[in-house]
Amino acid sequence: MPNASPASPHSPLHFASLPLPASMQANLQQLGYLQMTPIQAASLPPALAGKDVIAQAQTGSGKTASFALALLTRLNPRWFAVQALVLCPTRELADQVTAHIRRLARSEENIKVVTLCGGVALRGQRASLEHGAHVVVGTPGRVMDHLARGYLSLQGLNTLVLDEADRMLDMGFFDDIATVAKQCPAQRQTLLFSATYPEGIEKLARQFMQAPLRVEVAAQAEQGQIEQRFFEVTRENRLATVGALLRHFRPVSTLAFCNTKQQCKAVVELLQAQGFHALALYGELEQRERDQVLAQFANRSCSVLVATDVASRGLDIEQLEAVINVDTTPDPEVHVHRIGRTGRAAAHGLAITLASLHDMGAVGRIEQYQNQPSVWYPLESLTAQSAAPLLPPMATLQLLGGRKEKIRPGDVLGALTSDEGGPAYTREQIGKIQVTEFCTFVAVQRAVAAQACAKLNAARVKGKSVKVRVL
Ligand code: AMP
């Protein structure tokens, strides 16, 4: 959440007020972190002082930097032992947290961050651990696996972080977290981040934290950025309304929530038949399919991601113009979570909820929970704003080859911006480049996708020819 203007270095919100090394301060500036977010201002001083902290914070609040900066300042890069462990509920969150820690650590000496999550062979992870890891980020189950096999030792640990602790409890990870925590040295710092405070959080705190300090900042401080609109639908016209909304508002990226996997599939089928670039995200997708879907949505080559609540956990998309609740959720807290995905980064977000007469009880609970009345709009107000189809600005090229082949984003960028084998592309024509274990996703402007694909197919990346296709 970039701030509008830099804080004065004397402001209590300025990072300079924190005991962080100069190199780290400079890196924060480079990253555009001009002043602390409220949760950072509240949690960083005690966390950097070594205290145990329980922080109430949602995705998008800047919570990752809160714990990342704390754990990084306590690391000794020259000592090859796992000194910090971050437990996360999902693989996606763990990947994001890893990337975030690496960004914040790039000003320091070679700090190794290893991700340990399920769905990937243990062997590679074991090898990464053997090469020496300072920080481990992972899901409780997989971390336990490594501990049980003796691949991972936590004896040198000084910081334990529980990220999205409420989600981990929801997913039944209490015992796993307890098992892991018991293997950490008693003398350590524990930082717990959670959007809500279910009972289990107290229990975790009692058992595994020492005199924790609780910090919270006014929840949903950014709600003003989100405009909520409600539309009354019937069972018959609910799905068709989604396309009408997209044609009317023409958002570049939309996250649409359904209560069931079946509904997700039905919505995507209908949208695709209407010419939209829509993809579904639900629990039972294979990891590869999931990676592919998320990559396309995050790099703006898919207009609509239709997801269930569980599948969308931990998903952090920076630019999201709209959220559509295709189904009203019966849980007001889930509603707030859903709509909180948009309106970030100081941008205006639109959150639309489709409700039938049957859903009015749920809408009432949402109104009560948010302490604001719902604002209704008639379906007739939805008119297509343009005859042109709504197309995503980018397209994704999938390159068969990833981390295993030691491909780095720079290699792909180099091939695309070189003069060899076709016109050189400018940096502006190329979007996100995401390297996963076995493949690489490259976003390019939709208009040049086919030629860029041909160019890469003819080029050498890391000295080898590669297979590339447009997704
Ligand atoms: P998080 O809540 O940790 O997922 O962070 C949300 C987004 O805010 C990330 O994209 C961060 O890079 C960004 N961010 C975190 N702290 C700051 C800050 N102090 N100033 C500007 N952006 C920030």
Coordinates of C-alpha atoms and ligand atoms in Angstrom, one line a residue:
M1 CA 0.0 0.0 0.0
P2 CA 2.1 2.8 -1.2
N3 CA 1.6 6.0 0.7
A4 CA 0.8 9.3 -1.0
S5 CA 3.7 11.3 0.3
P6 CA 6.9 10.6 2.2
A7 CA 6.9 11.1 5.9
S8 CA 9.4 13.4 7.4
P9 CA 12.3 11.5 8.7
H10 CA 11.4 12.8 12.2
S11 CA 7.9 11.5 11.9
P12 CA 7.1 8.5 14.1
L13 CA 5.8 6.8 11.0
H14 CA 9.1 7.1 9.2
F15 CA 11.3 3.9 9.1
A16 CA 14.2 6.0 10.2
S17 CA 12.7 6.0 13.7
L18 CA 13.4 2.3 13.9
P19 CA 16.7 0.7 14.8
L20 CA 17.3 -0.8 11.4
P21 CA 20.7 -0.9 9.6
A22 CA 21.3 1.9 7.1
S23 CA 21.4 -0.6 4.2
M24 CA 18.0 -1.9 5.1
Q25 CA 16.6 1.7 5.3
A26 CA 18.0 2.4 1.9
N27 CA 16.4 -0.8 0.5
L28 CA 13.0 0.1 2.0
Q29 CA 13.2 3.5 0.2
Q30 CA 14.1 1.8 -3.0
L31 CA 11.0 -0.5 -2.6
G32 CA 8.9 2.6 -2.3
Y33 CA 8.1 2.0 1.4
L34 CA 8.0 5.7 2.3
Q35 CA 6.3 5.4 5.7
M36 CA 5.2 2.6 7.9
T37 CA 1.7 1.3 7.6
P38 CA -0.4 1.4 10.8
I39 CA 0.3 -2.2 11.6
Q40 CA 4.0 -1.7 11.0
A41 CA 4.1 1.4 13.2
A42 CA 2.3 -0.6 16.0
S43 CA 4.2 -3.9 15.8
L44 CA 7.7 -3.1 14.7
P45 CA 9.0 -1.2 17.7
P46 CA 8.1 -4.1 20.2
A47 CA 9.1 -6.8 17.6
L48 CA 12.5 -5.2 17.0
A49 CA 12.9 -5.0 20.8
G50 CA 12.6 -8.8 20.9
K51 CA 9.1 -8.9 22.5
D52 CA 6.5 -11.5 21.6
V53 CA 3.7 -9.8 19.6
I54 CA 0.2 -10.8 18.7
A55 CA -0.9 -8.5 15.8
Q56 CA -4.3 -8.3 14.3
A57 CA -3.7 -7.7 10.7
Q58 CA -5.2 -8.6 7.3
T59 CA -3.6 -9.3 4.0
G60 CA -2.7 -6.0 2.5
S61 CA -1.9 -4.2 5.8
G62 CA 1.8 -4.6 5.4
K63 CA 2.0 -7.4 7.9
T64 CA 4.6 -9.4 6.1
A65 CA 7.2 -6.6 6.4
S66 CA 6.3 -6.3 10.1
F67 CA 7.6 -9.8 10.8
A68 CA 10.2 -10.0 8.0
L69 CA 12.1 -6.9 9.2
A70 CA 12.0 -8.2 12.8
L71 CA 13.4 -11.6 11.9
L72 CA 16.0 -10.3 9.4
T73 CA 17.6 -7.9 11.9
R74 CA 18.2 -10.8 14.3
L75 CA 19.9 -13.1 11.6
N76 CA 23.5 -13.8 11.6
P77 CA 24.2 -14.5 7.8
R78 CA 27.5 -16.1 8.5
W79 CA 26.0 -18.8 10.7
F80 CA 24.4 -21.5 8.6
A81 CA 21.5 -22.5 10.8
V82 CA 17.8 -22.0 10.5
Q83 CA 17.3 -18.9 12.6
A84 CA 13.8 -18.0 11.7
L85 CA 10.7 -20.1 10.8
V86 CA 7.5 -18.6 9.3
L87 CA 4.4 -21.0 9.3
C88 CA 1.7 -20.1 6.8
P89 CA -1.6 -21.8 6.0
T90 CA -1.2 -22.2 2.2
R91 CA 1.5 -22.7 -0.3
E92 CA 0.6 -19.5 -2.2
L93 CA 1.0 -17.4 0.9
A94 CA 4.3 -19.2 1.7
D95 CA 5.5 -18.4 -1.8
Q96 CA 4.5 -14.7 -1.4
V97 CA 6.1 -14.4 2.0
T98 CA 9.3 -16.0 0.7
A99 CA 9.5 -13.5 -2.2
H100 CA 8.7 -10.7 0.2
I101 CA 11.4 -11.6 2.7
R102 CA 13.9 -12.0 -0.2
R103 CA 13.0 -8.5 -1.4
L104 CA 13.5 -7.0 2.0
A105 CA 16.8 -9.0 2.5
R106 CA 18.4 -8.1 -0.7
S107 CA 20.5 -5.3 0.9
E108 CA 22.0 -7.8 3.3
E109 CA 24.6 -10.4 2.9
N110 CA 23.6 -13.6 1.1
I111 CA 20.6 -14.6 3.2
K112 CA 19.0 -17.9 2.2
V113 CA 15.3 -18.3 2.4
V114 CA 13.8 -21.8 1.7
T115 CA 10.1 -22.6 1.2
L116 CA 8.8 -25.9 2.5
C117 CA 5.4 -26.8 1.3
G118 CA 3.5 -29.9 0.2
G119 CA 2.8 -30.8 -3.4
V120 CA 6.6 -30.7 -4.2
A121 CA 9.1 -33.5 -3.8
L122 CA 10.8 -33.7 -0.4
R123 CA 14.2 -34.4 -2.0
G124 CA 14.8 -31.0 -3.5
Q125 CA 13.7 -29.2 -0.3
R126 CA 16.1 -31.4 1.7
A127 CA 18.9 -30.5 -0.7
S128 CA 18.1 -26.8 -0.2
L129 CA 18.2 -27.2 3.5
E130 CA 21.5 -29.0 3.3
H131 CA 23.0 -26.1 1.3
G132 CA 22.3 -23.9 4.4
A133 CA 19.1 -22.0 5.1
H134 CA 18.7 -19.0 7.4
V135 CA 15.0 -18.6 7.0
V136 CA 12.4 -21.3 6.4
V137 CA 8.9 -20.4 5.2
G138 CA 6.4 -23.3 5.1
T139 CA 3.1 -24.9 5.8
P140 CA 2.9 -26.8 9.1
G141 CA 2.4 -30.3 7.6
R142 CA 5.5 -30.2 5.4
V143 CA 7.7 -28.5 8.1
M144 CA 6.7 -31.3 10.4
D145 CA 7.7 -33.9 7.8
H146 CA 11.2 -32.4 7.5
L147 CA 11.5 -32.3 11.3
A148 CA 10.4 -35.9 11.7
R149 CA 12.9 -37.1 9.1
G150 CA 15.7 -35.1 10.6
Y151 CA 16.2 -32.9 7.5
L152 CA 15.4 -29.8 9.5
S153 CA 16.7 -28.7 12.8
L154 CA 15.2 -25.7 14.7
Q155 CA 17.8 -25.7 17.5
G156 CA 19.3 -22.4 16.3
L157 CA 16.0 -20.7 15.9
N158 CA 15.5 -17.3 17.4
T159 CA 12.2 -16.2 15.7
L160 CA 9.0 -18.2 15.1
V161 CA 6.3 -16.5 13.1
L162 CA 2.7 -17.7 12.8
D163 CA 1.2 -15.9 9.8
E164 CA -2.5 -15.9 9.3
A165 CA -2.8 -18.0 12.5
D166 CA -6.6 -17.9 12.3
R167 CA -6.6 -19.5 8.9
M168 CA -4.2 -22.2 10.1
L169 CA -6.5 -23.0 13.0
D170 CA -9.5 -23.1 10.5
M171 CA -7.6 -25.6 8.5
G172 CA -7.0 -27.8 11.6
F173 CA -3.3 -27.1 12.0
F174 CA -3.4 -26.5 15.8
D175 CA -1.7 -29.8 16.7
D176 CA 0.9 -29.4 13.9
I177 CA 1.7 -25.9 15.0
A178 CA 2.1 -27.2 18.6
T179 CA 4.4 -30.0 17.5
V180 CA 6.6 -27.6 15.6
A181 CA 6.6 -25.0 18.4
K182 CA 7.7 -27.6 20.9
Q183 CA 10.8 -28.3 18.8
C184 CA 11.9 -24.6 18.9
P185 CA 14.2 -23.4 21.7
A186 CA 12.4 -22.0 24.7
Q187 CA 14.4 -18.8 24.4
R188 CA 13.0 -17.4 21.2
Q189 CA 10.7 -14.7 20.0
T190 CA 7.3 -15.6 18.7
L191 CA 5.2 -13.3 16.5
L192 CA 1.6 -14.1 15.7
F193 CA -0.4 -12.4 13.0
S194 CA -4.1 -13.0 12.6
A195 CA -7.0 -11.2 11.0
T196 CA -9.5 -12.4 13.6
Y197 CA -9.3 -13.7 17.2
P198 CA -11.0 -17.1 17.5
E199 CA -10.5 -18.9 20.8
G200 CA -7.7 -21.0 19.5
I201 CA -5.5 -17.9 19.2
E202 CA -5.6 -17.4 23.0
K203 CA -4.7 -21.0 23.5
L204 CA -1.7 -20.8 21.1
A205 CA -0.6 -17.6 22.8
R206 CA -0.9 -19.1 26.3
Q207 CA 1.1 -22.2 25.3
F208 CA 3.7 -20.8 23.0
M209 CA 4.2 -17.2 23.7
Q210 CA 5.8 -15.2 26.6
A211 CA 3.9 -12.2 27.9
P212 CA 2.8 -11.3 24.4
L213 CA 1.9 -7.7 23.5
R214 CA -1.3 -7.3 21.6
V215 CA -1.4 -4.7 18.9
E216 CA -4.3 -3.9 16.7
V217 CA -5.1 -1.1 14.4
A218 CA -8.6 0.1 13.5
A219 CA -9.9 -2.7 11.3
Q220 CA -10.7 -2.1 7.7
A221 CA -9.1 1.4 7.7
E222 CA -9.2 1.2 3.9
Q223 CA -12.9 0.5 3.6
G224 CA -13.4 4.0 2.2
Q225 CA -11.6 2.9 -0.9
I226 CA -14.2 0.3 -1.7
E227 CA -17.5 1.1 -3.2
Q228 CA -20.1 -1.5 -2.5
R229 CA -23.1 -2.1 -4.7
F230 CA -25.9 -4.6 -4.2
F231 CA -28.0 -6.1 -7.0
E232 CA -31.1 -8.1 -6.5
V233 CA -31.2 -11.2 -8.7
T234 CA -33.2 -14.4 -9.0
R235 CA -32.1 -17.9 -9.3
E236 CA -32.7 -17.7 -13.0
N237 CA -30.7 -14.5 -13.8
R238 CA -27.9 -14.7 -11.2
L239 CA -25.3 -16.2 -13.5
A240 CA -26.2 -14.1 -16.6
T241 CA -25.8 -10.9 -14.4
V242 CA -22.1 -11.6 -14.0
G243 CA -21.5 -11.0 -17.7
A244 CA -23.8 -7.9 -17.7
L245 CA -21.7 -6.5 -14.8
L246 CA -18.5 -7.1 -16.7
R247 CA -19.8 -5.5 -19.9
H248 CA -21.0 -2.5 -17.9
F249 CA -18.1 -1.8 -15.6
R250 CA -15.3 -3.3 -17.8
P251 CA -12.8 -3.9 -15.0
V252 CA -9.4 -5.2 -16.1
S253 CA -9.2 -7.8 -13.3
T254 CA -12.2 -9.2 -11.4
L255 CA -12.3 -11.8 -8.6
A256 CA -15.7 -13.5 -8.5
F257 CA -16.6 -15.5 -5.5
C258 CA -19.0 -18.5 -5.5
N259 CA -20.0 -20.6 -2.5
T260 CA -19.4 -23.9 -4.3
K261 CA -17.1 -25.5 -6.8
Q262 CA -20.1 -26.4 -9.0
Q263 CA -21.1 -22.8 -9.1
C264 CA -17.5 -21.7 -10.0
K265 CA -17.5 -24.1 -13.0
A266 CA -21.0 -23.0 -14.1
V267 CA -20.0 -19.3 -14.0
V268 CA -16.7 -19.9 -15.9
E269 CA -18.5 -22.0 -18.6
L270 CA -21.0 -19.3 -19.2
L271 CA -18.4 -16.4 -19.2
Q272 CA -16.2 -18.3 -21.6
A273 CA -19.1 -19.0 -23.9
Q274 CA -19.7 -15.2 -23.9
G275 CA -16.2 -14.5 -25.0
F276 CA -14.6 -13.5 -21.6
H277 CA -11.2 -14.7 -20.5
A278 CA -12.3 -16.4 -17.3
L279 CA -10.7 -19.2 -15.2
A280 CA -11.8 -21.2 -12.2
L281 CA -9.9 -21.7 -9.0
Y282 CA -11.3 -24.3 -6.5
G283 CA -9.9 -26.8 -4.0
E284 CA -9.3 -29.9 -6.1
L285 CA -7.2 -28.4 -8.8
E286 CA -3.8 -30.0 -9.2
Q287 CA -0.9 -27.8 -8.1
R288 CA 0.3 -27.3 -11.7
E289 CA -3.2 -26.2 -12.9
R290 CA -3.5 -23.9 -9.9
D291 CA -0.1 -22.3 -10.5
Q292 CA -1.1 -21.8 -14.2
V293 CA -4.4 -20.2 -13.3
L294 CA -2.9 -17.9 -10.6
A295 CA 0.0 -16.8 -12.9
Q296 CA -2.4 -15.8 -15.7
F297 CA -4.7 -13.9 -13.3
A298 CA -1.8 -12.1 -11.5
N299 CA -0.1 -11.0 -14.7
R300 CA -3.4 -9.6 -16.2
S301 CA -3.9 -12.1 -19.0
C302 CA -7.1 -13.4 -17.5
S303 CA -10.0 -11.0 -16.9
V304 CA -12.0 -12.9 -14.3
L305 CA -10.9 -15.4 -11.7
V306 CA -13.9 -17.3 -10.3
A307 CA -13.0 -18.8 -7.0
T308 CA -14.3 -20.4 -3.8
D309 CA -13.3 -18.8 -0.5
V310 CA -11.0 -21.7 0.5
A311 CA -9.2 -21.7 -2.8
S312 CA -8.6 -18.0 -2.7
R313 CA -7.0 -17.9 0.7
G314 CA -3.7 -16.2 0.8
L315 CA -4.1 -14.9 -2.8
D316 CA -2.6 -11.5 -3.0
I317 CA -3.3 -9.7 -6.2
E318 CA -2.1 -6.1 -6.3
Q319 CA -4.4 -4.6 -8.9
L320 CA -7.9 -5.8 -8.6
E321 CA -10.6 -3.4 -9.9
A322 CA -13.6 -5.4 -8.9
V323 CA -14.8 -8.2 -6.6
I324 CA -18.1 -9.8 -7.5
N325 CA -20.0 -11.9 -4.9
V326 CA -21.8 -14.2 -7.4
D327 CA -23.2 -15.9 -4.3
T328 CA -23.8 -13.9 -1.1
T329 CA -21.8 -15.6 1.7
P330 CA -23.7 -16.4 4.9
D331 CA -20.7 -15.4 7.0
P332 CA -20.2 -11.6 7.3
E333 CA -16.6 -11.9 8.1
V334 CA -16.0 -13.8 4.9
H335 CA -17.8 -11.0 3.1
V336 CA -15.4 -8.4 4.5
H337 CA -12.5 -10.6 3.6
R338 CA -13.7 -11.0 0.0
I339 CA -14.3 -7.3 -0.7
G340 CA -11.1 -6.4 1.0
R341 CA -9.2 -7.8 -2.0
T342 CA -10.0 -4.8 -4.0
G343 CA -9.5 -1.1 -3.3
R344 CA -5.9 -1.6 -2.2
A345 CA -2.9 0.4 -3.0
A346 CA -4.9 3.6 -2.7
A347 CA -7.0 2.7 -5.7
H348 CA -10.7 2.8 -5.9
G349 CA -12.3 -0.7 -5.8
L350 CA -15.7 -1.9 -6.7
A351 CA -17.4 -4.7 -4.7
I352 CA -20.6 -6.1 -6.1
T353 CA -22.9 -8.5 -4.3
L354 CA -25.7 -10.4 -6.0
A355 CA -28.4 -11.4 -3.6
S356 CA -31.8 -13.0 -4.1
L357 CA -34.7 -12.8 -1.7
H358 CA -33.4 -16.0 -0.2
D359 CA -30.1 -14.2 0.7
M360 CA -31.7 -11.2 2.5
G361 CA -31.0 -12.7 6.0
A362 CA -27.3 -12.9 5.1
V363 CA -27.4 -9.4 3.7
G364 CA -28.8 -8.2 7.0
R365 CA -26.0 -9.8 8.9
I366 CA -23.5 -8.2 6.6
E367 CA -25.1 -4.8 7.1
Q368 CA -25.0 -5.2 10.9
Y369 CA -21.4 -6.4 10.9
Q370 CA -20.2 -3.5 8.8
N371 CA -22.5 -1.1 10.5
Q372 CA -23.6 0.3 7.2
P373 CA -26.7 -0.1 5.1
S374 CA -26.4 -1.8 1.7
V375 CA -26.9 0.3 -1.4
W376 CA -29.0 -1.3 -4.1
Y377 CA -28.9 -0.7 -7.8
P378 CA -31.4 -2.0 -10.4
L379 CA -30.3 -4.6 -12.9
E380 CA -31.7 -2.3 -15.6
S381 CA -28.9 0.2 -14.9
L382 CA -26.5 -2.3 -16.4
T383 CA -25.9 -1.4 -20.0
A384 CA -22.9 -2.5 -22.2
Q385 CA -20.5 0.4 -22.3
S386 CA -18.9 -0.7 -25.6
A387 CA -19.4 -3.2 -28.3
A388 CA -15.8 -4.3 -28.1
P389 CA -15.2 -7.5 -26.2
L390 CA -13.5 -7.2 -22.8
L391 CA -10.1 -8.5 -23.4
P392 CA -7.2 -8.7 -20.9
P393 CA -4.3 -6.4 -21.8
M394 CA -1.7 -9.2 -21.6
A395 CA -1.3 -12.8 -22.7
T396 CA 0.8 -15.5 -21.0
L397 CA 3.5 -17.5 -22.7
Q398 CA 4.4 -20.7 -21.0
L399 CA 8.0 -21.8 -21.3
L400 CA 8.7 -25.4 -20.5
G401 CA 11.6 -25.0 -18.2
G402 CA 11.9 -23.3 -14.8
R403 CA 14.0 -23.3 -11.6
K404 CA 15.0 -26.9 -12.3
E405 CA 16.7 -25.7 -15.5
K406 CA 18.1 -22.7 -13.5
I407 CA 16.1 -20.2 -15.6
R408 CA 15.9 -16.7 -14.2
P409 CA 13.6 -13.9 -15.3
G410 CA 16.6 -12.0 -16.7
D411 CA 17.3 -14.9 -19.1
V412 CA 13.8 -14.6 -20.6
L413 CA 13.9 -10.9 -20.6
G414 CA 17.3 -10.9 -22.4
A415 CA 16.0 -13.2 -25.1
L416 CA 12.9 -11.0 -25.7
T417 CA 14.7 -7.7 -25.7
S418 CA 17.6 -8.9 -28.0
D419 CA 17.6 -8.3 -31.8
E420 CA 18.1 -11.9 -32.6
G421 CA 15.4 -14.0 -34.3
G422 CA 12.8 -11.2 -34.7
P423 CA 12.0 -7.8 -33.5
A424 CA 13.3 -6.8 -30.1
Y425 CA 10.5 -6.1 -27.6
T426 CA 10.6 -3.2 -25.2
R427 CA 10.4 -3.6 -21.5
E428 CA 6.9 -2.0 -21.6
Q429 CA 5.6 -4.8 -23.9
I430 CA 6.7 -7.4 -21.4
G431 CA 4.9 -8.0 -18.1
K432 CA 5.5 -10.2 -15.1
I433 CA 7.9 -13.1 -15.5
Q434 CA 7.3 -15.8 -13.0
V435 CA 9.6 -18.8 -12.8
T436 CA 8.1 -21.9 -11.1
E437 CA 9.8 -25.2 -10.5
F438 CA 9.2 -26.7 -13.9
C439 CA 8.0 -23.9 -16.1
T440 CA 8.1 -20.1 -16.6
F441 CA 5.2 -17.8 -17.2
V442 CA 5.9 -14.7 -19.2
A443 CA 3.3 -12.0 -19.7
V444 CA 3.5 -10.0 -22.9
Q445 CA 1.1 -7.5 -24.5
R446 CA -1.7 -9.4 -26.1
A447 CA -1.1 -7.9 -29.5
V448 CA 2.4 -9.3 -29.7
A449 CA 1.8 -12.6 -28.0
A450 CA 2.1 -14.8 -31.1
Q451 CA 5.2 -13.2 -32.5
A452 CA 6.9 -13.1 -29.1
C453 CA 6.1 -16.8 -28.7
A454 CA 7.7 -17.6 -32.1
K455 CA 10.7 -15.5 -31.2
L456 CA 11.2 -17.4 -27.9
N457 CA 10.8 -20.7 -29.6
A458 CA 13.6 -19.8 -32.0
A459 CA 15.8 -18.3 -29.3
R460 CA 18.2 -19.9 -26.8
V461 CA 17.5 -19.3 -23.2
K462 CA 20.3 -20.3 -20.8
G463 CA 22.1 -21.6 -23.9
K464 CA 19.4 -24.1 -24.7
S465 CA 16.4 -24.0 -27.1
V466 CA 13.1 -23.9 -25.3
K467 CA 9.5 -25.0 -26.0
V468 CA 7.0 -22.1 -25.6
R469 CA 3.3 -21.9 -26.1
V470 CA 0.6 -19.2 -25.7
L471 CA -1.8 -20.2 -22.9
Ligands
AMP1 P1 1.1 -7.5 3.1 O1 0.0 -7.1 3.9 O2 2.3 -7.9 3.8 O3 0.7 -8.6 2.1 O4 1.6 -6.3 2.2 C1 0.7 -5.7 1.2 C2 1.5 -4.8 0.2 O5 2.0 -3.6 0.7 C3 2.8 -5.5 -0.4 O6 2.7 -5.4 -1.8 C4 3.9 -4.7 0.2 O7 5.0 -4.7 -0.7 C5 3.3 -3.4 0.4 N1 3.9 -2.7 1.6 C6 4.2 -3.2 2.8 N2 4.6 -2.2 3.6 C7 4.7 -1.1 2.9 C8 5.0 0.3 3.2 N3 5.4 0.6 4.4 N4 4.9 1.2 2.3 C9 4.4 0.8 1.1 N5 4.1 -0.4 0.7 C10 4.2 -1.4 1.6

